[in-house]
């Protein structure tokens, strides 16, 4: 029985444990600052598949299968899987997971998907609708580039505000046991659209949604940034992270002391030539499910906010002159 | 606190009421057998918009705004909205609903979306995570044709198994009051893929998923088809409906006495030249939210199964030689 706190936030009434997680990454991500923390790193970004889309499906399937293996579970032990990705009709998820025979609820939150799937899984577990749930997402640089921008063979010039879609996946196992790492509060985001139209500047489009969700969470819970060890955003990158801080400053909220962004952590921005940072569902997915979860399990982090943001446009909407609506979903995760 | 019944089914522990609903339809649908039941019918399928995609967004927004108006509610009265559609990156939902300022959880279940959004809303309400939720979906013939098949200007020949994507939307308001029409059980579907590859025969691809979910629901609840007034599928059409009956016959389950399909109800198959019937998220969305809900409210129907099916492929996956995975989510809805 989840309890509503304030206008937008839910408090879990029962223990909702993030039992385990697996972060999977591609070659470039493996060579980045978090390389040693990923559970599985692929040297070949094709993963032996005949297309980039099938490679991305394999990323997601690998993350889930490894998660089950490590926890000595079989597919039938999972009551429901929440999954989503960036590809049209979410085919990384549906094709990656189709053979698992697990009840499936497809989610679409663009790059906010890791937070959205964990949020939905948390409510299902807290309510008794599921005893054990998996939340999973993925992205792949090559499948994203050709769907959202240009075929990689074209060799297009990237703008300074552009971000690099992470090749990676994250899968988390949530259950109702009294585990160490628990979801305490969740906040469902609202769509924000401040009329940014530059599809090469996602950070700017997503920052207002992040500011909105974070603001409401602090109001609802009557807490402040310094109450948390870490305020972790998904893939705002360099531009969006700066804007988020500025937007919150206007509300007299200062997160500069403990804000980090998965998109800024996963790559060496200068050395790896990724411009404004990493992006994609797999960015926050792989970083949260590997590095952050390890920090929580070891007790180095004890009380964090994890908020992934998503840009809810499509190439069609951009071609029709539309701006970029965005959303941010938040979880407060504690180490007991 | 939802209670698990059997392996795949959830029983709502508190009253989860479908308080109200609005079904919106286009011109062709308005001229069909259910024309008089739709709450709003548009004579111009462009809805005054400059593109088909914007027209579809307007369908969805119209359904939600009319739902709020009829129930004397303002946007802030809704705790969460579950929405999804067929377009790439679900832009009908995100652009249609972006101005509403309501916490938003995007869902992707292809044509199963009306069942998926109502299922998720039911669990959130039963758990106390929401007091009032909206479930909404849409589809549009012209935006779907050009995205999934051919531009309509091309005038391509349609195969006999092809279905006609419904221009329409459905929005339902769910709350925790002691209302007349209630969700009693829900079953989350699993992905089924029997390797059908013909993207012009969605009914055949989706029938196995429908049979699987229905079979598990009967086992979990220890009930049989004749316990229900109506077993309503979403858009299996002529081919898929026949296959569903045959697949269930093999399990010695006979639904021939009380099965109907929204795709077969919404059009006059011969007179309106729609081949195997209607399809699209808006098919089951508009039929359930108008005709079926009116039958439930009036007491003509008292105990039904509503199960919408979705084909989880994309044009890219089909072009890469893939088969069509499918899913079906089910709700048992009763008139108290």
XYZ file of C-alpha atoms in Angstrom:
672
model
C 0.000 0.000 0.000
C 1.936 3.015 -1.228
C 1.320 6.214 0.666
C 0.980 9.536 -1.119
C 3.281 12.197 0.297
C 2.556 15.721 -0.852
C 1.192 16.135 -4.363
C 3.554 14.054 -6.485
C 5.531 11.677 -4.297
C 4.858 8.135 -3.094
C 6.340 6.516 -0.015
C 6.833 2.773 -0.100
C 5.023 1.212 2.860
C 6.823 -2.126 2.714
C 10.464 -2.879 2.086
C 11.118 -2.647 -1.651
C 14.621 -3.979 -2.129
C 16.865 -3.589 -5.142
C 18.288 -7.046 -4.607
C 20.816 -7.086 -7.396
C 21.693 -5.451 -10.693
C 23.796 -5.952 -13.780
C 25.331 -3.216 -15.922
C 26.465 -4.181 -19.402
C 28.599 -1.937 -21.627
C 30.155 -1.640 -25.060
C 33.798 -1.148 -26.039
C 34.053 2.647 -25.739
C 32.197 2.623 -22.398
C 34.520 -0.117 -21.156
C 37.484 2.137 -21.946
C 35.970 5.027 -19.963
C 36.393 6.023 -16.304
C 33.813 3.465 -15.098
C 35.146 0.609 -17.206
C 36.222 -1.543 -14.281
C 32.775 -1.427 -12.650
C 30.666 -2.848 -15.485
C 29.598 -6.436 -14.929
C 30.045 -7.375 -18.566
C 31.899 -5.420 -21.259
C 31.674 -6.331 -24.937
C 34.716 -5.729 -27.109
C 32.667 -6.113 -30.299
C 29.711 -3.689 -30.417
C 27.949 -5.950 -32.929
C 27.813 -8.696 -30.276
C 28.065 -11.190 -33.124
C 24.694 -10.078 -34.511
C 23.879 -9.190 -38.131
C 22.394 -5.746 -37.282
C 22.795 -2.978 -34.698
C 19.189 -3.457 -33.595
C 19.761 -7.156 -32.917
C 22.984 -6.242 -31.103
C 21.009 -3.929 -28.822
C 18.424 -6.642 -28.137
C 21.295 -8.923 -27.190
C 22.631 -6.315 -24.745
C 19.290 -6.275 -22.961
C 18.867 -10.037 -22.978
C 22.420 -10.497 -21.678
C 21.773 -8.125 -18.774
C 18.591 -9.942 -17.728
C 19.998 -13.452 -18.122
C 23.135 -12.560 -16.152
C 20.937 -11.017 -13.434
C 18.932 -14.233 -13.122
C 22.057 -16.401 -13.178
C 23.770 -14.454 -10.384
C 20.695 -14.676 -8.203
C 20.119 -18.369 -8.862
C 16.708 -17.627 -10.315
C 14.883 -19.064 -13.283
C 12.578 -17.089 -15.578
C 9.454 -18.376 -13.831
C 10.633 -16.786 -10.571
C 10.045 -13.309 -12.019
C 6.442 -12.086 -11.770
C 6.765 -9.185 -14.175
C 9.416 -7.428 -16.238
C 9.261 -3.701 -17.005
C 11.322 -2.854 -20.082
C 11.796 -0.124 -22.617
C 14.274 1.474 -24.984
C 14.687 4.187 -27.616
C 14.081 2.226 -30.788
C 10.853 2.550 -32.743
C 8.187 0.334 -31.156
C 10.701 -0.589 -28.420
C 12.063 -3.528 -30.407
C 15.255 -3.880 -28.356
C 13.047 -4.867 -25.436
C 10.422 -6.935 -27.210
C 12.880 -8.897 -29.374
C 15.495 -9.136 -26.628
C 13.080 -10.521 -24.063
C 10.539 -12.402 -26.184
C 11.924 -15.850 -25.400
C 11.948 -15.391 -21.631
C 8.261 -16.175 -21.107
C 7.984 -13.578 -18.321
C 4.889 -11.308 -17.968
C 5.931 -8.108 -19.755
C 4.867 -4.468 -19.455
C 6.550 -2.268 -22.067
C 7.443 1.233 -20.876
C 8.295 4.308 -22.906
C 10.098 7.126 -21.164
C 12.987 7.654 -23.611
C 16.201 8.120 -21.576
C 14.201 8.198 -18.329
C 13.397 4.516 -18.770
C 15.737 3.095 -16.091
C 14.024 5.295 -13.489
C 10.556 4.655 -14.914
C 10.915 0.866 -14.974
C 12.311 0.777 -11.418
C 9.552 3.139 -10.247
C 6.821 0.963 -11.754
C 8.452 -2.190 -10.372
C 8.622 -0.580 -6.919
C 4.895 0.227 -6.896
C 4.018 -3.286 -8.083
C 6.145 -4.836 -5.328
C 4.946 -2.485 -2.622
C 1.345 -3.243 -3.575
C 1.782 -7.006 -3.587
C 1.111 -7.132 -7.321
C 4.567 -8.689 -7.733
C 6.902 -10.482 -5.352
C 9.850 -10.184 -7.689
C 10.221 -7.839 -10.664
C 12.925 -6.913 -13.156
C 13.489 -3.404 -14.565
C 15.617 -3.208 -17.692
C 16.636 -0.832 -20.455
C 19.283 -0.421 -23.148
C 20.625 1.817 -25.866
C 23.185 1.399 -28.626
C 25.191 4.155 -30.306
C 24.812 2.776 -33.812
C 21.101 1.908 -33.714
C 20.316 5.309 -32.148
C 22.454 7.322 -34.589
C 20.840 5.905 -37.669
C 17.316 6.158 -36.274
C 17.506 9.632 -34.730
C 20.249 11.410 -36.656
C 22.278 10.116 -39.591
C 23.673 6.737 -40.654
C 27.104 6.426 -39.070
C 28.632 5.711 -42.495
C 27.753 9.317 -43.451
C 30.332 10.625 -40.977
C 28.330 13.749 -40.076
C 29.932 16.502 -38.014
C 28.714 16.598 -34.398
C 27.789 19.883 -32.709
C 29.444 20.869 -29.383
C 26.149 20.312 -27.521
C 25.647 16.819 -28.994
C 25.849 13.817 -26.690
C 27.119 10.316 -27.409
C 24.522 7.553 -27.080
C 25.855 4.910 -24.728
C 26.072 1.317 -25.900
C 24.921 -0.453 -22.791
C 22.124 -1.927 -20.744
C 21.093 -2.072 -17.118
C 18.880 -4.621 -15.390
C 17.765 -4.495 -11.769
C 16.029 -7.128 -9.667
C 13.535 -5.768 -7.149
C 11.803 -7.806 -4.476
C 9.987 -7.484 -1.164
C 12.726 -8.909 1.039
C 14.462 -6.962 3.802
C 17.515 -6.178 1.716
C 20.259 -3.599 2.153
C 19.427 -1.294 -0.740
C 15.844 -0.082 -0.762
C 13.546 2.240 -2.669
C 12.032 4.629 -0.158
C 10.233 7.303 -2.199
C 9.360 7.723 -5.873
C 8.152 10.770 -7.796
C 6.417 10.420 -11.163
C 7.400 13.261 -13.482
C 5.239 15.548 -15.605
C 5.941 16.469 -19.216
C 7.762 19.800 -19.527
C 8.294 21.619 -22.787
C 10.119 24.949 -22.765
C 10.165 24.964 -26.593
C 13.760 23.881 -27.193
C 13.874 22.668 -30.809
C 17.521 21.651 -31.283
C 17.620 17.851 -31.457
C 21.389 18.124 -30.955
C 20.890 19.722 -27.565
C 18.899 17.217 -25.535
C 20.410 18.359 -22.260
C 18.807 21.775 -22.594
C 15.440 20.223 -23.477
C 15.527 17.863 -20.485
C 16.868 20.175 -17.765
C 13.486 21.877 -17.064
C 11.824 18.494 -16.506
C 14.601 17.509 -14.098
C 14.267 20.784 -12.201
C 10.492 20.371 -11.984
C 10.576 16.822 -10.602
C 13.392 17.574 -8.161
C 11.656 20.714 -6.908
C 8.405 18.847 -6.240
C 10.253 15.998 -4.514
C 11.947 18.412 -2.077
C 8.624 20.158 -1.383
C 6.692 16.896 -0.953
C 9.233 15.338 1.406
C 10.269 18.563 3.112
C 13.935 17.762 2.506
C 16.846 19.637 0.936
C 19.775 18.692 -1.330
C 22.266 18.325 1.524
C 20.095 15.583 3.042
C 21.391 13.284 0.293
C 24.827 11.825 -0.425
C 24.276 12.136 -4.141
C 21.760 13.640 -6.557
C 22.300 11.641 -9.713
C 20.758 12.632 -13.036
C 20.669 10.351 -16.068
C 22.095 12.009 -19.143
C 21.806 15.782 -18.926
C 25.430 16.032 -19.982
C 27.504 19.200 -19.682
C 24.921 21.652 -21.012
C 21.883 20.194 -19.257
C 23.636 19.758 -15.902
C 24.625 23.434 -15.883
C 21.082 24.480 -16.816
C 19.570 22.265 -14.109
C 21.693 23.979 -11.475
C 20.731 27.417 -12.791
C 17.012 26.585 -12.909
C 17.078 25.294 -9.325
C 19.078 28.328 -8.144
C 16.079 30.452 -9.155
C 14.042 28.444 -6.640
C 16.855 28.910 -4.115
C 17.827 25.246 -4.288
C 21.549 24.577 -4.537
C 22.549 21.096 -5.735
C 26.077 22.044 -6.801
C 27.630 20.275 -3.827
C 26.373 16.786 -4.557
C 25.059 16.609 -8.101
C 26.496 14.165 -10.595
C 25.290 13.061 -14.027
C 25.728 9.563 -15.474
C 26.413 11.146 -18.869
C 29.391 13.017 -17.426
C 30.670 10.037 -15.442
C 30.669 7.321 -18.099
C 33.092 8.985 -20.538
C 36.256 11.050 -20.353
C 34.724 14.023 -22.202
C 37.967 15.348 -23.640
C 39.905 12.141 -24.094
C 37.031 10.160 -25.614
C 35.736 12.949 -27.901
C 32.104 12.747 -26.801
C 31.383 16.490 -26.722
C 28.678 17.173 -24.082
C 28.725 13.660 -22.565
C 26.939 10.329 -22.761
C 23.202 9.807 -23.321
C 20.612 7.149 -24.025
C 18.607 4.785 -21.816
C 21.698 2.613 -21.475
C 23.697 5.500 -19.984
C 21.876 5.789 -16.669
C 20.938 2.108 -16.957
C 24.489 0.799 -17.077
C 25.938 3.378 -14.646
C 23.236 2.912 -12.013
C 23.171 -0.878 -12.283
C 26.952 -1.229 -12.002
C 28.932 1.601 -10.364
C 26.171 3.203 -8.285
C 24.701 -0.061 -7.025
C 28.194 -1.218 -6.013
C 28.648 2.046 -4.086
C 25.295 1.535 -2.366
C 25.959 -2.108 -1.526
C 29.364 -1.296 -0.034
C 27.861 1.523 2.028
C 29.929 4.268 0.329
C 26.575 5.791 -0.606
C 23.719 5.648 1.884
C 20.960 7.945 0.686
C 20.688 9.036 -2.933
C 18.285 10.503 -5.450
C 18.352 8.813 -8.837
C 16.515 10.782 -11.498
C 16.692 9.879 -15.166
C 15.416 12.307 -17.782
C 13.906 11.598 -21.198
C 13.372 13.655 -24.353
C 9.984 12.619 -25.721
C 10.292 13.683 -29.336
C 10.788 11.678 -32.552
C 12.541 12.514 -35.833
C 9.067 12.985 -37.336
C 8.019 15.544 -34.731
C 11.305 17.425 -35.180
C 10.887 17.433 -38.965
C 7.407 18.873 -38.456
C 8.922 21.812 -36.578
C 7.951 20.685 -33.105
C 9.831 21.391 -29.894
C 11.098 18.675 -27.538
C 8.895 17.694 -24.575
C 10.811 16.064 -21.723
C 10.186 14.164 -18.503
C 12.096 13.104 -15.378
C 11.214 10.341 -12.922
C 12.876 10.116 -9.511
C 13.655 7.445 -6.921
C 15.048 7.955 -3.449
C 17.213 4.929 -2.717
C 18.700 4.208 0.703
C 21.270 1.806 2.105
C 19.817 0.482 5.359
C -2.747 -4.394 -1.804
C -3.256 -6.533 -4.884
C -3.465 -10.255 -4.264
C -1.776 -12.738 -6.563
C -4.134 -15.455 -7.783
C -2.478 -18.393 -9.466
C 0.676 -17.700 -11.433
C -0.262 -14.738 -13.607
C -3.393 -13.070 -12.279
C -3.960 -10.291 -9.748
C -7.115 -9.717 -7.749
C -7.890 -6.141 -6.763
C -8.310 -5.967 -2.986
C -10.075 -2.605 -2.936
C -12.768 -1.249 -5.220
C -11.114 -0.076 -8.441
C -13.847 1.742 -10.321
C -13.897 2.711 -13.978
C -15.764 5.887 -13.170
C -16.209 7.216 -16.656
C -14.842 6.973 -20.181
C -14.843 8.781 -23.495
C -14.543 7.191 -26.926
C -13.588 9.458 -29.806
C -13.780 8.422 -33.461
C -13.043 9.536 -37.001
C -15.383 9.837 -39.988
C -15.304 6.238 -41.234
C -15.732 4.871 -37.697
C -18.638 7.252 -37.155
C -20.334 5.784 -40.232
C -19.903 2.232 -38.922
C -22.213 0.038 -36.807
C -21.131 1.694 -33.529
C -21.339 5.254 -34.854
C -24.138 6.327 -32.538
C -22.247 5.237 -29.414
C -19.080 7.309 -29.784
C -18.933 10.307 -27.495
C -17.325 12.536 -30.100
C -17.074 11.897 -33.844
C -14.883 14.016 -36.116
C -16.039 14.594 -39.682
C -12.583 15.834 -40.719
C -9.850 13.283 -39.977
C -7.245 16.072 -40.014
C -8.982 17.665 -37.009
C -7.840 21.015 -38.364
C -4.186 20.073 -37.864
C -1.345 20.442 -40.389
C -0.217 16.767 -40.142
C -1.705 13.332 -39.433
C 0.532 12.956 -36.380
C -0.749 16.209 -34.900
C -4.288 15.102 -35.726
C -3.721 11.913 -33.728
C -2.340 13.892 -30.785
C -5.479 15.999 -30.922
C -7.658 12.871 -30.804
C -5.960 11.812 -27.583
C -6.059 15.250 -26.018
C -9.737 15.633 -26.934
C -10.611 12.333 -25.257
C -8.829 13.271 -22.007
C -10.160 16.836 -21.863
C -13.723 15.673 -22.525
C -13.318 13.018 -19.802
C -12.251 15.656 -17.285
C -15.016 18.057 -18.353
C -17.769 15.444 -17.962
C -16.554 14.533 -14.505
C -16.145 18.133 -13.351
C -12.448 17.554 -12.735
C -9.429 19.736 -13.377
C -6.014 18.435 -14.449
C -4.629 18.657 -10.917
C -7.271 16.164 -9.746
C -5.550 13.377 -11.708
C -2.637 11.736 -9.896
C -1.182 9.935 -12.895
C -1.938 9.348 -16.553
C -0.936 6.137 -18.366
C -0.755 6.695 -22.106
C 0.632 5.109 -25.221
C 0.179 4.758 -28.956
C 1.670 3.226 -32.101
C 3.755 6.099 -33.408
C 7.539 6.112 -33.105
C 8.525 7.303 -29.616
C 4.792 7.471 -28.717
C 4.495 11.070 -29.927
C 0.687 11.043 -30.101
C 0.677 10.654 -26.335
C 3.590 12.897 -25.407
C 2.605 15.775 -27.716
C -1.120 15.332 -27.113
C -0.785 15.416 -23.339
C 2.272 17.634 -22.793
C 0.280 20.707 -21.781
C -1.836 18.936 -19.171
C 0.761 19.045 -16.400
C -0.296 15.613 -15.095
C 2.269 13.028 -13.871
C 2.815 10.823 -16.920
C 3.941 7.219 -17.380
C 4.321 6.298 -21.055
C 3.332 2.745 -21.934
C 4.161 0.700 -25.012
C 2.023 -2.326 -25.748
C 1.147 -1.614 -29.385
C -2.568 -2.384 -29.894
C -2.801 -3.861 -26.380
C -2.319 -0.376 -24.940
C -5.919 0.265 -23.793
C -5.765 -2.906 -21.669
C -2.200 -2.206 -20.503
C -2.907 1.364 -19.417
C -6.089 0.350 -17.555
C -4.243 -2.572 -15.956
C -1.415 -0.346 -14.720
C -3.898 2.287 -13.522
C -5.832 -0.421 -11.628
C -2.727 -1.612 -9.767
C -1.742 1.975 -8.894
C -5.225 2.684 -7.529
C -5.535 -0.609 -5.684
C -2.154 0.028 -4.047
C -2.946 3.580 -2.979
C -0.263 4.940 -5.322
C -3.023 6.935 -7.036
C -6.496 8.019 -5.987
C -7.516 8.922 -9.511
C -5.842 7.838 -12.753
C -6.499 8.181 -16.470
C -5.737 5.504 -19.077
C -5.655 6.672 -22.680
C -4.617 5.567 -26.144
C -5.163 6.451 -29.783
C -4.446 5.491 -33.369
C -4.965 7.163 -36.729
C -5.316 5.431 -40.091
C -3.171 7.915 -41.986
C -0.309 8.248 -39.481
C -0.166 4.455 -39.075
C -0.272 3.696 -42.806
C 2.638 5.924 -43.643
C 4.710 4.774 -40.695
C 4.076 1.021 -40.881
C 3.172 0.390 -44.511
C 3.060 2.850 -47.397
C 2.164 6.523 -47.764
C -1.575 6.663 -48.458
C -0.932 8.704 -51.617
C 0.738 5.594 -53.085
C -2.627 3.832 -53.207
C -1.158 0.375 -52.484
C -3.321 -2.726 -52.863
C -4.393 -4.232 -49.541
C -4.229 -7.986 -48.930
C -7.357 -9.890 -47.782
C -5.819 -10.410 -44.312
C -4.971 -6.709 -43.872
C -6.803 -4.720 -41.221
C -7.824 -1.075 -41.240
C -6.241 1.061 -38.526
C -8.969 2.831 -36.614
C -8.899 6.620 -36.334
C -9.948 7.040 -32.749
C -9.035 7.324 -29.106
C -10.303 6.076 -25.795
C -9.782 7.542 -22.343
C -10.938 6.014 -19.067
C -11.029 7.500 -15.591
C -10.304 5.061 -12.780
C -10.665 5.802 -9.085
C -11.045 4.119 -5.717
C -14.707 4.975 -5.157
C -17.451 2.391 -4.795
C -18.662 2.758 -8.366
C -20.821 0.530 -10.525
C -18.218 -0.684 -13.009
C -15.155 -2.219 -11.406
C -11.936 -3.961 -12.321
C -11.865 -7.256 -10.441
C -8.919 -9.208 -11.876
C -6.065 -8.393 -14.237
C -3.615 -10.678 -16.044
C -0.322 -9.360 -17.414
C 0.536 -11.056 -20.703
C 3.774 -12.677 -21.862
C 5.374 -12.165 -25.253
C 4.467 -14.941 -27.696
C 6.126 -15.405 -31.068
C 5.022 -18.289 -33.264
C 7.178 -16.940 -36.118
C 4.475 -15.307 -38.256
C 6.304 -12.873 -40.555
C 3.503 -11.350 -42.626
C 3.066 -7.742 -41.453
C -0.241 -7.729 -43.346
C -1.599 -10.489 -41.118
C -1.421 -9.101 -37.596
C -4.402 -11.140 -36.453
C -2.509 -14.380 -36.983
C 0.553 -13.039 -35.159
C -1.503 -11.899 -32.164
C -3.882 -14.853 -31.735
C -1.343 -17.076 -29.897
C -0.708 -14.326 -27.324
C -4.455 -13.940 -26.789
C -4.893 -17.691 -26.355
C -1.997 -17.833 -23.882
C -3.279 -15.012 -21.643
C -6.872 -16.250 -21.728
C -5.811 -19.808 -20.924
C -3.779 -18.690 -17.907
C -6.594 -16.460 -16.675
C -9.076 -19.356 -16.712
C -6.583 -21.619 -14.914
C -5.636 -18.968 -12.324
C -9.239 -18.053 -11.489
C -10.685 -21.541 -11.967
C -13.410 -20.142 -14.227
C -14.643 -20.980 -17.720
C -15.822 -18.961 -20.741
C -19.523 -19.338 -19.930
C -18.961 -17.599 -16.586
C -18.695 -14.335 -18.540
C -21.240 -12.332 -20.533
C -18.635 -11.354 -23.062
C -15.024 -12.202 -23.938
C -13.896 -9.146 -25.874
C -10.631 -9.066 -27.793
C -9.078 -5.895 -29.173
C -8.291 -6.180 -32.846
C -7.737 -9.772 -33.855
C -10.043 -9.205 -36.806
C -11.539 -12.005 -38.895
C -8.387 -14.108 -39.262
C -7.105 -13.732 -35.710
C -10.489 -14.324 -34.092
C -10.895 -17.612 -35.944
C -7.355 -18.668 -34.984
C -7.932 -17.763 -31.330
C -10.968 -20.032 -31.201
C -9.045 -22.876 -32.854
C -6.052 -22.497 -30.512
C -8.298 -22.564 -27.444
C -10.255 -25.558 -28.791
C -7.002 -27.523 -28.577
C -7.013 -26.797 -24.835
C -10.699 -27.793 -24.754
C -11.799 -24.215 -24.122
C -14.756 -23.065 -26.198
C -15.275 -19.296 -26.423
C -17.417 -19.395 -29.569
C -20.605 -18.619 -27.664
C -19.563 -15.270 -26.216
C -16.473 -14.001 -28.016
C -16.504 -10.687 -29.826
C -13.690 -8.590 -31.274
C -13.622 -4.787 -31.348
C -12.045 -4.960 -34.816
C -15.079 -6.859 -36.112
C -17.602 -4.642 -34.336
C -16.389 -1.187 -35.336
C -16.758 -1.576 -39.113
C -19.192 -3.197 -41.522
C -16.552 -5.466 -43.053
C -18.226 -5.801 -46.448
C -19.896 -2.430 -46.753
C -16.912 -0.410 -45.546
C -14.230 -2.335 -47.473
C -11.936 -2.962 -44.504
C -10.961 -6.566 -45.374
C -10.203 -8.436 -42.096
C -11.521 -5.702 -39.756
C -10.337 -2.750 -37.703
C -7.060 -2.518 -35.793
C -4.854 -0.091 -33.887
C -4.760 1.069 -30.269
C -7.721 3.322 -31.010
C -9.862 0.352 -32.081
C -10.247 -1.311 -28.688
C -9.753 2.092 -27.049
C -12.722 3.765 -28.717
C -14.988 0.684 -28.663
C -14.353 -0.140 -25.008
C -14.595 3.465 -23.831
C -17.872 4.132 -25.661
C -20.068 1.155 -26.593
C -18.838 -1.397 -24.040
C -18.755 1.018 -21.099
C -22.306 2.147 -21.955
C -23.397 -1.518 -21.937
C -21.731 -2.036 -18.580
C -23.164 1.111 -17.043
C -26.677 0.224 -18.202
C -26.331 -3.292 -16.804
C -26.691 -4.990 -20.220
C -23.257 -6.458 -19.516
C -22.389 -7.544 -15.996
C -19.199 -9.570 -16.124
C -16.777 -9.335 -19.021
C -13.204 -10.085 -20.014
C -11.521 -7.303 -21.957
C -8.275 -8.408 -23.566
C -6.429 -6.240 -26.065
C -3.612 -7.711 -28.133
C -0.516 -6.022 -29.531
C 1.968 -6.867 -32.295
C 5.380 -5.813 -30.990
C 7.327 -5.470 -34.233
C 8.534 -2.421 -36.174
C 9.082 -1.842 -39.902
C 12.828 -2.148 -39.196
C 12.475 -5.571 -37.573
C 10.288 -6.776 -40.451
C 12.789 -5.489 -43.021
C 15.498 -7.409 -41.161
C 13.530 -10.624 -41.682
C 12.197 -10.923 -38.154
C 8.925 -12.498 -37.111
C 6.229 -10.665 -35.131
C 6.184 -11.066 -31.328
C 2.818 -10.349 -29.734
C 1.257 -9.801 -26.326
C -2.206 -9.699 -24.739
C -3.216 -8.108 -21.434
C -6.552 -8.926 -19.784
C -8.970 -7.268 -17.359
C -12.038 -8.817 -15.780
C -14.569 -6.011 -15.411
C -17.815 -6.384 -13.485
C -20.996 -4.354 -13.063
C -21.850 -4.464 -9.360
